[in-house]
Amino acid sequence: MVNQSVLAGAGRHGGSIYRQWCGDMKIVVLLKEVPDTYGDRKLDLDSGIADRAASDALTDEVDERALELAITYADSHSDTEVVVVTMAPASAAVSMRKALAIGGTSVVHVADDRLAGADTGLTAEVLSAAVARAGYDLIIAGNVSTDGYGGVVPAMMAERLGIPQATNLEAVQIYPDHVEGKRATETGLYTVSAPLPALISVTEKLPEVRFAGFKGIMAAKKKPYESLSLDDLGVVVDDETAARSIVVAVAERPARTAGVIVVDEGTAGEQLADFLIQNRLV
Amino acid sequence: MSQNPILVFVETTPDGTVAKSAAGLLGAAAAIGEPTALIVTAPGLSAAAASAVAQLGAMRVLTVEDLRLTDTFIAPLVDALAAAFENVEPDAVLLSNSVDGRDLAARFAVRAGLALAVDAVALSRDEEGVVASHSVYGGAYNVDSAVTSGAFVVTVRQGAIDARAEAQEPVVESLTVAPSNTPAATITDFEPLISNATRPDLRGAAKVVSGGRGLQSAEKFVLVEELADSLGAAVGASRAAVDAGYVPQSYQVGQTGVSVSPQLYIALGISGAIQHRAGMQTAKTIVAINKDADAPIFQIADFGIVGDVFSVVPQLISSLESRKA
Ligand SMILES: Cc1cc2nc3c(=O)[nH]c(=O)nc-3n(C[C@H](O)[C@H](O)[C@H](O)COP(=O)(O)OP(=O)(O)OC[C@H]3O[C@@H](n4cnc5c(N)ncnc54)[C@H](O)[C@@H]3O)c2cc1C
């Protein structure tokens, strides 16, 4: 197994002919731990950083669908390795073990206190370094996270790694030497194809993740789990010259309150028409 | 040399039509500096787009015609934007927070070594430069961001900017771009989305009527469309309605769908799960009709009706029709 330690022109094997011939495939799945959207999510009003203590953390749902896609491919291609890569506080290990129980091969977990409040550029830099170190043929991410709602880290990584990207895919076919998918945009549906190594991101149209079975949970305990710091990756955070996006103000919006509630006794439609007309909403 | 130049990337469809987002982007740019627009089209299509963009307020228009555009994904746009950035030396680069806009912004920011902020709902300036405002966690927080150094790359939420720039006489220059030859994905097919020409777009609509699982089927979802058409509103949906196949995914309002901030939002047969509320709770007035009095949507409704959509909505429509007459 050859590991990749340079950023550019990555992919473990130089040529697709070798890959086809040898049939193995290394898929990296990027998982992000986010505050549970079912709970109350809070921002720290001084720093503008997510208040992680305020809500339960879990793997973002769309990232789980990315994992499911990789594992489904591995189900029918036994030479497939599925490496889960995350950048998160050490506490995210619980979520990452779950990914192993579902069928991931190994975890690479970048945890470093200096990364609290990292912007998208720094996040992409760190993840690119981690992914390049692990080696990959295909990188799969979720299209947009439910907390940051950025949806830019995957494409930033593709630029850093010098590989093609196909983002926002709502259907995907993985082949030994390329990947194809349906990319939904505001203007239409594109069919796109990229030679490996490549990066894709997927939407919530993809199938939900499977449940972990007892055997999987037991097996997960023995699977490789690598924890890395920024120093291991050679990434410098406090580079004064780097352009970063920073939070300069945070304010909480007043919560909405309930208004008039009527129980329909046969005239509610008319009452609503009155309300809309009085408020000049028609 | 212009004062505080702002570079705006204007999206076009494959046939060269300027995207609807252009008006808001140029409006936002004009409020913080002098807008220069960049248009990238297939050969022969830039002239019409350039004059449309000047009409929307671009003081200068840079055009790039690139043959690769029809089959090469994103890479030609990144090359063109990098070249335009060198030419304009702007204080900020604005793009639409669309699927394509985000990809382009991401790749360009890395290539140019610039900081990126996404999904801004407003732009302003302070002593130190351009500030982007964001509505975070479904509108629960307002967050302002800025850069530590360099020009700010910002994607702007579609439909969030009401300001419009004054029309300009077209000043058009064609830009020469050196292709970077970065490996790129190939586009093998494109099916344009057939949008309903008579109905407003969900993004930026002043009124939205959305339907949920309570509508029961695609056939019965027509009731939502009837009310929307009688109000001149856009049509939205909950994720459950999308998952059940009543309407396409592009209708989804919420956490993982579209975020809307209309004057009026009417939720029909929608329970009001927190992920749905995240995409609509900044609406000015919220109306909800649901047969379950305990549905969480009522906690944020200005006017709520506990009732059956299949009897209340037809009565509402006929009542509105009779008063219009
Ligand atoms: C990560 C994540 C992201 C998500 N993103 C989104 C998102 O972007 N948008 C979104 O909407 N959801 C999203 N969801 C899903 C969300 O949690 C809810 O499941 C969904 O919003 C429910 O849709 P609904 O209200 O239509 O369905 P239900 O919750 O099933 O509600 C249907 C409602 O219809 C009412 N009803 C039934 N019949 C009638 C009738 N005849 N007349 C009147 N009322 C009737 C019922 O009382 C009920 O309240 C997300 C979930 C997760 C985990």
mmCIF file of N, CA, C and O in Angstrom, chain B residues 34-75:
data_model
loop_
_atom_site.group_PDB
_atom_site.id
_atom_site.type_symbol
_atom_site.label_atom_id
_atom_site.label_comp_id
_atom_site.label_asym_id
_atom_site.label_seq_id
_atom_site.Cartn_x
_atom_site.Cartn_y
_atom_site.Cartn_z
ATOM 1 N N GLU B 34 -18.192 49.996 -7.434
ATOM 2 C CA GLU B 34 -18.563 50.096 -8.840
ATOM 3 C C GLU B 34 -18.523 48.718 -9.484
ATOM 4 O O GLU B 34 -17.463 48.117 -9.598
ATOM 5 N N PRO B 35 -19.694 48.231 -9.916
ATOM 6 C CA PRO B 35 -19.748 46.855 -10.406
ATOM 7 C C PRO B 35 -19.161 46.649 -11.801
ATOM 8 O O PRO B 35 -19.514 47.357 -12.740
ATOM 9 N N THR B 36 -18.247 45.682 -11.890
ATOM 10 C CA THR B 36 -17.803 45.164 -13.184
ATOM 11 C C THR B 36 -18.319 43.738 -13.267
ATOM 12 O O THR B 36 -18.137 42.970 -12.332
ATOM 13 N N ALA B 37 -18.968 43.401 -14.388
ATOM 14 C CA ALA B 37 -19.520 42.052 -14.509
ATOM 15 C C ALA B 37 -18.636 41.199 -15.408
ATOM 16 O O ALA B 37 -18.041 41.702 -16.361
ATOM 17 N N LEU B 38 -18.555 39.919 -15.092
ATOM 18 C CA LEU B 38 -17.881 38.958 -15.971
ATOM 19 C C LEU B 38 -18.929 37.995 -16.510
ATOM 20 O O LEU B 38 -19.722 37.437 -15.752
ATOM 21 N N ILE B 39 -18.909 37.825 -17.849
ATOM 22 C CA ILE B 39 -19.823 36.884 -18.488
ATOM 23 C C ILE B 39 -19.008 35.875 -19.269
ATOM 24 O O ILE B 39 -18.130 36.253 -20.044
ATOM 25 N N VAL B 40 -19.280 34.598 -19.071
ATOM 26 C CA VAL B 40 -18.593 33.555 -19.836
ATOM 27 C C VAL B 40 -19.648 32.769 -20.598
ATOM 28 O O VAL B 40 -20.561 32.205 -19.992
ATOM 29 N N THR B 41 -19.548 32.767 -21.913
ATOM 30 C CA THR B 41 -20.546 32.053 -22.722
ATOM 31 C C THR B 41 -19.847 31.212 -23.788
ATOM 32 O O THR B 41 -18.643 31.334 -24.000
ATOM 33 N N ALA B 42 -20.635 30.400 -24.455
ATOM 34 C CA ALA B 42 -20.141 29.699 -25.639
ATOM 35 C C ALA B 42 -19.954 30.742 -26.750
ATOM 36 O O ALA B 42 -20.550 31.828 -26.690
ATOM 37 N N PRO B 43 -19.120 30.436 -27.748
ATOM 38 C CA PRO B 43 -18.841 31.418 -28.800
ATOM 39 C C PRO B 43 -20.110 31.980 -29.443
ATOM 40 O O PRO B 43 -21.069 31.251 -29.704
ATOM 41 N N GLY B 44 -20.125 33.300 -29.643
ATOM 42 C CA GLY B 44 -21.225 33.958 -30.345
ATOM 43 C C GLY B 44 -22.373 34.419 -29.456
ATOM 44 O O GLY B 44 -23.294 35.069 -29.926
ATOM 45 N N LEU B 45 -22.314 34.099 -28.154
ATOM 46 C CA LEU B 45 -23.477 34.393 -27.306
ATOM 47 C C LEU B 45 -23.252 35.549 -26.322
ATOM 48 O O LEU B 45 -24.158 35.914 -25.578
ATOM 49 N N SER B 46 -22.041 36.127 -26.309
ATOM 50 C CA SER B 46 -21.756 37.077 -25.224
ATOM 51 C C SER B 46 -22.361 38.467 -25.443
ATOM 52 O O SER B 46 -22.670 39.158 -24.472
ATOM 53 N N ALA B 47 -22.523 38.887 -26.700
ATOM 54 C CA ALA B 47 -22.931 40.272 -26.939
ATOM 55 C C ALA B 47 -24.296 40.588 -26.334
ATOM 56 O O ALA B 47 -24.463 41.589 -25.628
ATOM 57 N N ALA B 48 -25.265 39.707 -26.573
ATOM 58 C CA ALA B 48 -26.616 39.942 -26.047
ATOM 59 C C ALA B 48 -26.590 39.924 -24.525
ATOM 60 O O ALA B 48 -27.202 40.779 -23.865
ATOM 61 N N ALA B 49 -25.853 38.974 -23.954
ATOM 62 C CA ALA B 49 -25.774 38.879 -22.496
ATOM 63 C C ALA B 49 -25.131 40.137 -21.924
ATOM 64 O O ALA B 49 -25.564 40.656 -20.895
ATOM 65 N N ALA B 50 -24.098 40.654 -22.594
ATOM 66 C CA ALA B 50 -23.384 41.832 -22.083
ATOM 67 C C ALA B 50 -24.295 43.050 -22.014
ATOM 68 O O ALA B 50 -24.267 43.801 -21.032
ATOM 69 N N SER B 51 -25.142 43.236 -23.032
ATOM 70 C CA SER B 51 -25.986 44.433 -22.954
ATOM 71 C C SER B 51 -27.082 44.249 -21.908
ATOM 72 O O SER B 51 -27.466 45.204 -21.231
ATOM 73 N N ALA B 52 -27.539 43.003 -21.725
ATOM 74 C CA ALA B 52 -28.520 42.751 -20.660
ATOM 75 C C ALA B 52 -27.925 43.079 -19.292
ATOM 76 O O ALA B 52 -28.592 43.635 -18.413
ATOM 77 N N VAL B 53 -26.656 42.760 -19.120
ATOM 78 C CA VAL B 53 -26.001 42.966 -17.829
ATOM 79 C C VAL B 53 -25.732 44.454 -17.569
ATOM 80 O O VAL B 53 -25.826 44.922 -16.436
ATOM 81 N N ALA B 54 -25.416 45.202 -18.625
ATOM 82 C CA ALA B 54 -25.242 46.653 -18.473
ATOM 83 C C ALA B 54 -26.575 47.282 -18.055
ATOM 84 O O ALA B 54 -26.636 48.158 -17.195
ATOM 85 N N GLN B 55 -27.637 46.789 -18.650
ATOM 86 C CA GLN B 55 -28.982 47.240 -18.311
ATOM 87 C C GLN B 55 -29.275 47.020 -16.815
ATOM 88 O O GLN B 55 -29.962 47.814 -16.173
ATOM 89 N N LEU B 56 -28.694 45.962 -16.259
ATOM 90 C CA LEU B 56 -28.902 45.653 -14.837
ATOM 91 C C LEU B 56 -27.926 46.402 -13.928
ATOM 92 O O LEU B 56 -27.941 46.209 -12.720
ATOM 93 N N GLY B 57 -27.043 47.217 -14.509
ATOM 94 C CA GLY B 57 -26.216 48.073 -13.661
ATOM 95 C C GLY B 57 -24.718 47.860 -13.711
ATOM 96 O O GLY B 57 -23.988 48.497 -12.955
ATOM 97 N N ALA B 58 -24.215 46.975 -14.582
ATOM 98 C CA ALA B 58 -22.764 46.791 -14.661
ATOM 99 C C ALA B 58 -22.146 47.991 -15.368
ATOM 100 O O ALA B 58 -22.541 48.340 -16.468
ATOM 101 N N MET B 59 -21.149 48.647 -14.727
ATOM 102 C CA MET B 59 -20.515 49.815 -15.333
ATOM 103 C C MET B 59 -19.518 49.377 -16.396
ATOM 104 O O MET B 59 -19.196 50.125 -17.309
ATOM 105 N N ARG B 60 -19.014 48.150 -16.223
ATOM 106 C CA ARG B 60 -18.069 47.584 -17.180
ATOM 107 C C ARG B 60 -18.432 46.115 -17.317
ATOM 108 O O ARG B 60 -18.817 45.484 -16.324
ATOM 109 N N VAL B 61 -18.321 45.586 -18.524
ATOM 110 C CA VAL B 61 -18.615 44.156 -18.704
ATOM 111 C C VAL B 61 -17.424 43.496 -19.381
ATOM 112 O O VAL B 61 -16.972 43.946 -20.436
ATOM 113 N N LEU B 62 -16.909 42.454 -18.753
ATOM 114 C CA LEU B 62 -15.844 41.665 -19.370
ATOM 115 C C LEU B 62 -16.478 40.402 -19.937
ATOM 116 O O LEU B 62 -17.249 39.734 -19.240
ATOM 117 N N THR B 63 -16.174 40.081 -21.179
ATOM 118 C CA THR B 63 -16.766 38.878 -21.769
ATOM 119 C C THR B 63 -15.681 37.886 -22.149
ATOM 120 O O THR B 63 -14.580 38.263 -22.561
ATOM 121 N N VAL B 64 -16.013 36.628 -21.967
ATOM 122 C CA VAL B 64 -15.134 35.539 -22.383
ATOM 123 C C VAL B 64 -15.998 34.566 -23.162
ATOM 124 O O VAL B 64 -17.075 34.183 -22.696
ATOM 125 N N GLU B 65 -15.561 34.198 -24.354
ATOM 126 C CA GLU B 65 -16.268 33.164 -25.108
ATOM 127 C C GLU B 65 -15.358 31.951 -25.135
ATOM 128 O O GLU B 65 -14.189 32.056 -25.495
ATOM 129 N N ASP B 66 -15.872 30.835 -24.688
ATOM 130 C CA ASP B 66 -15.020 29.657 -24.537
ATOM 131 C C ASP B 66 -15.739 28.421 -25.071
ATOM 132 O O ASP B 66 -16.816 28.066 -24.593
ATOM 133 N N LEU B 67 -15.119 27.791 -26.036
ATOM 134 C CA LEU B 67 -15.679 26.586 -26.655
ATOM 135 C C LEU B 67 -15.834 25.430 -25.672
ATOM 136 O O LEU B 67 -16.717 24.597 -25.798
ATOM 137 N N ARG B 68 -14.940 25.415 -24.663
ATOM 138 C CA ARG B 68 -14.940 24.285 -23.721
ATOM 139 C C ARG B 68 -16.201 24.255 -22.857
ATOM 140 O O ARG B 68 -16.514 23.254 -22.231
ATOM 141 N N LEU B 69 -16.896 25.412 -22.811
ATOM 142 C CA LEU B 69 -17.991 25.569 -21.862
ATOM 143 C C LEU B 69 -19.075 24.498 -21.985
ATOM 144 O O LEU B 69 -19.657 24.071 -20.997
ATOM 145 N N THR B 70 -19.360 24.061 -23.205
ATOM 146 C CA THR B 70 -20.461 23.124 -23.400
ATOM 147 C C THR B 70 -20.159 21.732 -22.864
ATOM 148 O O THR B 70 -21.075 20.996 -22.528
ATOM 149 N N ASP B 71 -18.863 21.366 -22.794
ATOM 150 C CA ASP B 71 -18.603 19.997 -22.333
ATOM 151 C C ASP B 71 -17.642 19.906 -21.153
ATOM 152 O O ASP B 71 -17.421 18.836 -20.615
ATOM 153 N N THR B 72 -17.057 21.030 -20.720
ATOM 154 C CA THR B 72 -16.088 20.961 -19.621
ATOM 155 C C THR B 72 -16.670 21.637 -18.390
ATOM 156 O O THR B 72 -17.056 22.800 -18.434
ATOM 157 N N PHE B 73 -16.717 20.894 -17.296
ATOM 158 C CA PHE B 73 -17.389 21.357 -16.105
ATOM 159 C C PHE B 73 -16.508 22.298 -15.275
ATOM 160 O O PHE B 73 -15.390 21.933 -14.899
ATOM 161 N N ILE B 74 -17.007 23.523 -15.019
ATOM 162 C CA ILE B 74 -16.414 24.521 -14.101
ATOM 163 C C ILE B 74 -15.032 25.065 -14.480
ATOM 164 O O ILE B 74 -14.805 26.263 -14.372
ATOM 165 N N ALA B 75 -14.115 24.229 -14.945
ATOM 166 C CA ALA B 75 -12.731 24.686 -15.165
ATOM 167 C C ALA B 75 -12.630 25.952 -16.026
ATOM 168 O O ALA B 75 -11.899 26.885 -15.653
#
